[in-house]
Amino acid sequence: MTKKEKIIVFDTTLRDGEQVPGCQLNSKEKVEIAKDLEDLGVDVLEAGFPISSPGDFNSIVEISKNVKKTIICALSRAVVMDIDMANLSLKDAKRKRLHTGIGASDIHIKYKFKSTREKVLEQAVSAVKYARKYFDDIEFYPEDAGRADQDFLSKMVEEVIKAGVTVINIADTTGYNLPDMYGEKIKFLKNNVPNIDKATISVHCHNDLGLATANSIAGLQNGARQVEVTMNGIGERAGNTSLEEVVMALHAHKHLNFRTGINTKKIVPLSKKVSKLMNMPVQRNKAIVGANAFAHSSGIHQDGFLKHRETYEIIDPEVVGVDSSSIDLTARSGRAALSHRLSLLGITLSKIELETLYTKFLEMADKKKLVHDEDLYELVKKKK
Ligand code: KIV
Ligand code: ZN
C-alpha cells in the first residue's frame, strides 16, 4: 500500500461554530477550547472574525498568545479594513493565516453585493494583493461556491492564486450540493484551473441537507486535501461538517489511504466540553459522539454484540475516548443481554430462574422503558 496522504484538518468551531445564537463563548473559554483543539491535533484553527466585535478581536489576540504549534487563522471579507484588523489580531501568533473571500454565486453577486462578476473578481484580487503585505499564508473563500457558475468560479480561483493565495476554500455555504456534484466541482477545478497545483483545495460544507460529511469526503476523494470542520458539527442553521465524522470515516475506510493528525482518543472528551461550554446539547443518536453511538438496545443486536463486538460496531469506542460500549436493558432486550448484565452484577441464575425473571423483566421494561441495575436487584429480591 502507498504511503497515506495527510488531510489537513481546519477547525472552525470557534468561528463558524460559534456563530450559532446562544453558543457565544468568552475569551477565557475560547482559549481553553483552542488549547484543547491544538492538543487534539488540528492543523489550522480558525479563531474568529476580528472585525465583527471587540470581544472576538480580543479572543484571537489571546488565542494567538496561548497556542504554540497550530496555525491560527482569522476571517475577513475582501475588504482592507478587515484585513488590517485580522493582521493586528494575529500579531502574536507563531504561525498565522488570513482567510479572506467574497461571494462567487450570481445570487450573492446580484442580491448581496448588487454588483457584477467583473467587479467582484477585481475586489477579490486586489484584497489578496493587499493582504500579501502581511501574510504568506492566505486562504481564499469564494462564498457560495457550491452554487456558483463553474467557469466564473474557475476564473476566480485562477486569479486569486495568481495574486498569492495558497489555499482555496470551495465553500458550499448553503449546503446545497449532493456528494457527486460537489466531488465533480472539485475535480473540475483540479483539472481545469491552470495554476491549481500552486494551492491546496479545501472543502467547507454545510449540513442543510444532512450531507456535509458525505460532501466533504467526496471532495477529498476528488483532490481536496484540507477539510473544514467543527466539533459536534456545530454551526449556523443545520451546522457544519463534523470533525468527528470525517476523521472517523477516514479512519474506518483505510482504503481511502488518508490520514489526519487527530488524536482520536480525545474526540469524545472534547465533544462533551464543547457541548457544555457552548450550551449546545448533542443529540443522542449523533454519529461518534452521541450518547447512543455505542449503546445497543435490541435483543438481536445485543446477542450478536455479546458474541462478537464487530457484529454491530464498526468503531471500537475506546478509539474515540469512550470507556466501553453499553447494553441498554429495554423491552426489546433478549435473554442474552439480561443474563450478561446479571453476571456483571455477580448474580447467577439457573435457566429456569432466568426464564421466570425474564418475564418479570419484560413487564417492568414495558412500563419503565429503561431498566437499571437497581431494578434488577429489586426483581431478583422479589423472586426469592
Ligand atoms: O460557509 C461559508 O461560506 C463560510 C465562509 C466565510 C468560509 O463560512
Ligand atoms: Zn461556513
XYZ file of C-alpha atoms and ligand atoms in Angstrom:
393
model
C 0.000 0.000 0.000
C 1.294 3.510 -0.852
C 2.018 5.979 1.938
C -1.157 7.541 3.347
C -1.797 11.124 2.272
C -2.219 13.661 5.048
C -5.516 15.516 5.164
C -5.170 18.939 6.777
C -7.825 19.439 9.453
C -9.002 23.065 9.646
C -11.217 23.554 12.670
C -13.727 26.404 12.698
C -15.599 25.601 15.929
C -14.584 28.991 17.324
C -15.654 30.921 14.216
C -18.374 29.261 12.077
C -19.425 27.105 15.061
C -19.582 29.996 17.448
C -21.888 31.988 15.138
C -24.818 29.885 16.425
C -27.167 32.010 18.559
C -26.676 31.208 22.240
C -23.302 29.496 21.703
C -21.091 32.529 22.233
C -18.039 31.984 24.431
C -15.934 34.444 26.378
C -12.202 34.847 25.714
C -11.173 32.530 28.551
C -13.430 29.748 27.302
C -12.212 30.235 23.742
C -8.578 29.981 24.809
C -9.379 26.800 26.736
C -11.043 25.205 23.701
C -8.290 26.442 21.372
C -5.650 24.732 23.539
C -7.722 21.547 23.555
C -8.076 21.691 19.776
C -4.315 22.046 19.487
C -3.962 19.030 21.767
C -6.475 17.127 19.672
C -4.161 17.668 16.702
C -5.983 20.068 14.386
C -3.606 21.682 11.871
C -5.360 25.029 11.496
C -7.606 26.723 13.999
C -9.946 29.476 12.845
C -10.107 31.651 15.928
C -12.721 34.201 14.872
C -13.752 37.138 12.725
C -11.835 40.056 14.268
C -13.741 42.942 12.651
C -17.055 41.537 13.951
C -16.653 42.662 17.579
C -14.020 43.794 20.106
C -14.661 40.572 22.042
C -13.875 38.413 19.022
C -10.786 40.503 18.265
C -9.507 40.055 21.844
C -10.160 36.326 21.792
C -7.969 35.984 18.700
C -5.229 38.009 20.408
C -5.406 35.736 23.478
C -5.543 32.533 21.432
C -2.518 33.720 19.445
C -0.568 34.157 22.680
C -1.512 30.745 24.036
C -1.386 28.367 21.096
C 2.099 27.282 20.097
C 2.141 24.963 17.087
C -1.209 25.159 15.342
C -1.734 27.734 12.588
C -4.109 30.430 13.850
C -6.451 31.793 11.251
C -8.624 34.916 11.248
C -11.565 35.529 8.924
C -12.065 38.671 6.865
C -14.140 39.916 3.998
C -12.228 41.046 0.910
C -12.027 44.483 2.476
C -8.903 46.430 3.520
C -10.189 47.306 6.997
C -10.984 43.643 7.750
C -7.555 42.530 6.567
C -5.820 45.173 8.711
C -7.804 44.016 11.757
C -7.026 40.376 11.053
C -3.340 41.178 10.871
C -3.472 43.114 14.150
C -5.375 40.377 15.948
C -2.777 37.795 14.868
C 0.302 39.825 15.765
C 1.416 37.363 18.484
C 0.613 34.185 16.555
C 3.598 31.895 15.964
C 2.000 30.768 12.689
C -0.749 32.863 11.139
C -3.180 32.598 8.241
C -5.652 35.032 6.728
C -8.970 33.624 5.495
C -10.462 36.157 3.127
C -13.094 35.971 0.422
C -16.164 37.268 -1.348
C -19.400 35.899 -2.810
C -18.977 33.988 -6.067
C -22.508 32.875 -6.967
C -24.722 35.077 -9.111
C -27.340 35.146 -6.375
C -24.801 36.623 -3.925
C -23.325 38.985 -6.511
C -26.721 40.315 -7.599
C -28.620 40.497 -4.312
C -25.965 40.796 -1.616
C -23.412 42.979 -3.372
C -25.638 44.499 -6.079
C -22.563 44.172 -8.226
C -21.224 42.318 -11.256
C -18.952 39.307 -11.706
C -16.186 41.582 -13.050
C -16.268 43.959 -10.079
C -16.368 41.149 -7.518
C -13.405 39.474 -9.190
C -11.471 42.733 -9.157
C -12.196 43.201 -5.449
C -11.090 39.642 -4.693
C -7.775 40.043 -6.481
C -6.988 43.448 -5.005
C -7.804 42.207 -1.469
C -5.411 39.279 -1.864
C -2.681 41.557 -3.252
C -3.175 43.891 -0.296
C -3.087 41.010 2.194
C 0.231 39.811 0.795
C 1.968 42.684 2.584
C 1.165 40.987 5.905
C 0.597 37.313 5.095
C 2.430 34.489 3.324
C -0.344 32.047 4.166
C -3.613 33.234 2.595
C -6.736 31.134 2.219
C -9.474 32.430 -0.074
C -13.190 31.535 0.054
C -15.387 32.117 -2.969
C -18.540 32.248 -0.851
C -21.439 30.106 -2.081
C -19.030 28.354 -4.470
C -21.477 25.468 -4.157
C -23.961 27.358 -6.367
C -21.527 29.425 -8.432
C -21.192 29.226 -12.193
C -18.413 26.733 -12.920
C -16.478 28.884 -15.392
C -16.669 32.009 -13.263
C -15.605 30.048 -10.194
C -12.635 28.624 -12.101
C -11.646 32.110 -13.253
C -11.875 33.487 -9.720
C -9.797 30.608 -8.350
C -7.148 31.095 -11.037
C -6.906 34.851 -10.479
C -6.683 34.743 -6.687
C -3.997 32.063 -6.889
C -2.066 34.337 -9.276
C -2.431 37.101 -6.687
C -0.859 34.931 -3.958
C -3.474 32.602 -2.437
C -2.131 29.227 -1.239
C -5.363 27.578 -0.033
C -8.641 27.770 -1.916
C -11.794 27.041 0.061
C -14.687 25.755 -2.060
C -17.456 26.748 0.325
C -20.819 25.036 -0.038
C -22.199 27.863 2.073
C -25.839 26.830 1.792
C -25.322 23.060 1.964
C -26.988 22.695 -1.447
C -24.760 20.133 -3.114
C -25.124 16.385 -3.437
C -21.928 14.356 -2.951
C -21.424 13.597 -6.664
C -21.996 17.266 -7.638
C -19.569 18.533 -5.033
C -16.979 15.890 -5.931
C -17.307 16.844 -9.622
C -16.867 20.525 -8.754
C -13.565 19.799 -7.018
C -12.440 17.525 -9.848
C -13.304 20.189 -12.430
C -11.204 22.813 -10.652
C -8.361 20.356 -10.244
C -8.415 19.547 -13.976
C -9.205 22.948 -15.450
C -7.583 25.699 -13.393
C -4.090 26.035 -14.907
C -2.294 27.086 -11.687
C -4.290 24.901 -9.246
C -1.127 22.978 -8.324
C 0.065 26.131 -6.505
C -2.750 25.864 -3.944
C -4.336 23.317 -1.639
C -8.057 22.818 -2.229
C -10.133 22.942 0.932
C -13.678 21.634 1.440
C -16.096 23.647 3.583
C -19.579 22.147 3.700
C -22.785 22.985 5.500
C -25.335 20.456 6.588
C -28.640 21.891 5.327
C -29.456 18.589 3.583
C -27.619 16.412 6.113
C -24.854 15.850 3.536
C -21.937 17.857 4.928
C -19.807 14.844 5.841
C -20.621 12.957 2.625
C -19.858 16.044 0.530
C -16.583 16.708 2.352
C -15.425 13.156 1.771
C -16.448 13.319 -1.894
C -14.321 16.478 -2.144
C -11.323 14.731 -0.602
C -11.745 11.777 -2.949
C -11.620 14.192 -5.870
C -8.481 16.081 -4.953
C -9.103 18.354 -1.958
C -6.512 17.972 0.816
C -7.928 20.192 3.547
C -11.259 19.722 5.315
C -13.047 22.409 7.355
C -14.949 21.108 10.340
C -16.416 21.899 13.742
C -16.732 19.793 16.883
C -20.171 18.168 17.063
C -20.949 19.697 13.650
C -21.942 22.895 15.374
C -22.610 25.836 13.050
C -25.257 28.143 11.633
C -28.611 26.618 10.648
C -28.096 22.843 10.340
C -24.409 23.190 11.122
C -21.042 22.472 9.539
C -19.232 19.242 8.746
C -18.472 17.373 11.990
C -14.816 16.894 12.802
C -15.524 13.559 14.460
C -17.496 12.188 11.496
C -14.890 12.985 8.850
C -11.941 11.866 10.959
C -13.576 8.562 11.869
C -14.858 7.929 8.342
C -11.278 8.257 7.078
C -10.112 6.046 9.949
C -12.730 3.363 9.240
C -12.129 3.359 5.458
C -8.439 2.580 5.292
C -8.650 2.000 1.520
C -9.050 5.754 1.008
C -5.420 5.948 2.099
C -5.839 9.209 4.015
C -4.587 10.083 7.467
C -5.131 13.020 9.799
C -3.088 14.284 12.726
C -6.067 13.890 15.095
C -5.594 12.011 18.357
C -8.927 10.205 18.143
C -8.962 9.256 21.845
C -9.521 12.917 22.683
C -12.611 13.305 20.470
C -15.413 12.390 22.886
C -13.993 14.237 25.934
C -13.629 17.406 23.839
C -17.069 16.954 22.295
C -18.527 16.932 25.819
C -16.604 20.035 26.830
C -17.671 21.977 23.708
C -21.289 20.938 24.218
C -21.186 22.084 27.847
C -19.397 25.401 27.325
C -21.469 26.292 24.269
C -24.650 25.199 25.958
C -25.494 23.097 22.923
C -26.678 19.545 23.692
C -25.566 16.763 21.352
C -28.448 14.663 20.010
C -28.356 11.147 21.499
C -28.098 9.440 18.130
C -25.340 11.721 16.788
C -22.653 9.704 14.986
C -19.500 9.039 17.058
C -20.225 11.419 19.961
C -23.937 10.908 20.757
C -24.872 9.117 23.994
C -26.292 6.226 21.959
C -23.402 5.921 19.492
C -22.088 2.827 21.278
C -25.275 1.672 23.038
C -27.102 -1.470 21.946
C -30.713 -1.986 22.833
C -32.486 -4.554 20.665
C -32.292 -8.269 21.536
C -30.857 -9.355 18.186
C -28.131 -6.713 18.242
C -27.276 -7.329 21.889
C -26.975 -11.065 21.324
C -24.690 -10.545 18.295
C -22.636 -7.854 20.031
C -22.078 -10.063 23.093
C -20.859 -12.894 20.844
C -18.514 -10.634 18.866
C -18.300 -6.835 19.194
C -17.741 -6.211 15.486
C -21.087 -7.743 14.518
C -22.700 -4.412 15.395
C -19.837 -1.930 15.823
C -17.543 -0.517 13.136
C -15.526 1.565 15.594
C -14.025 0.468 18.885
C -15.394 3.028 21.382
C -12.010 3.227 23.127
C -10.533 4.658 19.921
C -12.654 7.805 20.360
C -12.260 8.005 24.125
C -15.363 6.138 25.313
C -14.571 3.573 28.044
C -16.849 0.871 26.704
C -19.990 0.159 24.726
C -23.208 -0.216 26.663
C -26.078 -2.629 26.577
C -29.327 -0.860 27.430
C -31.967 -3.047 29.021
C -35.292 -2.249 27.413
C -38.425 -4.176 26.422
C -36.586 -5.027 23.182
C -33.712 -6.754 25.025
C -33.351 -10.504 24.970
C -32.311 -13.123 27.486
C -28.651 -12.865 26.442
C -28.448 -9.209 27.449
C -30.326 -9.773 30.711
C -28.133 -12.696 31.693
C -24.983 -10.716 30.727
C -25.999 -7.785 32.939
C -26.866 -10.124 35.824
C -23.477 -11.773 35.564
C -21.791 -8.325 35.694
C -23.729 -7.745 38.920
C -22.483 -11.081 40.288
C -25.910 -12.736 40.055
C -26.027 -16.283 38.692
C -29.376 -17.867 37.909
C -30.378 -21.269 36.614
C -32.025 -21.486 33.189
C -35.499 -21.780 34.722
C -34.885 -18.913 37.152
C -33.690 -16.753 34.293
C -36.833 -17.574 32.313
C -39.095 -16.502 35.186
C -37.089 -13.368 35.790
C -37.152 -12.515 32.066
C -40.992 -12.464 32.069
C -40.982 -10.099 35.065
C -38.242 -8.020 33.468
C -40.325 -7.549 30.286
C -43.354 -6.444 32.321
C -41.205 -3.877 34.068
C -39.453 -2.750 30.858
C -42.795 -2.162 29.124
C -43.687 0.254 31.918
C -40.302 1.812 32.624
C -38.640 1.963 29.165
C -35.110 1.611 30.605
C -34.354 -0.977 33.306
C -31.470 -0.068 35.619
C -29.251 -2.194 37.850
C -31.248 -1.225 40.997
C -34.401 -2.504 39.243
C -32.724 -5.811 38.559
C -31.696 -6.200 42.203
C -35.302 -5.491 43.133
C -36.649 -8.090 40.681
C -34.198 -10.734 41.899
C -35.089 -9.986 45.533
C -38.841 -10.317 44.846
C -38.327 -13.570 43.021
C -36.557 -15.144 46.038
O -19.896 28.971 4.704
C -19.132 29.849 4.284
O -19.166 30.264 3.129
C -18.187 30.404 5.242
C -17.107 31.272 4.670
C -16.975 32.516 5.450
C -15.852 30.495 4.564
O -18.214 30.082 6.399
Zn -19.375 28.265 6.656
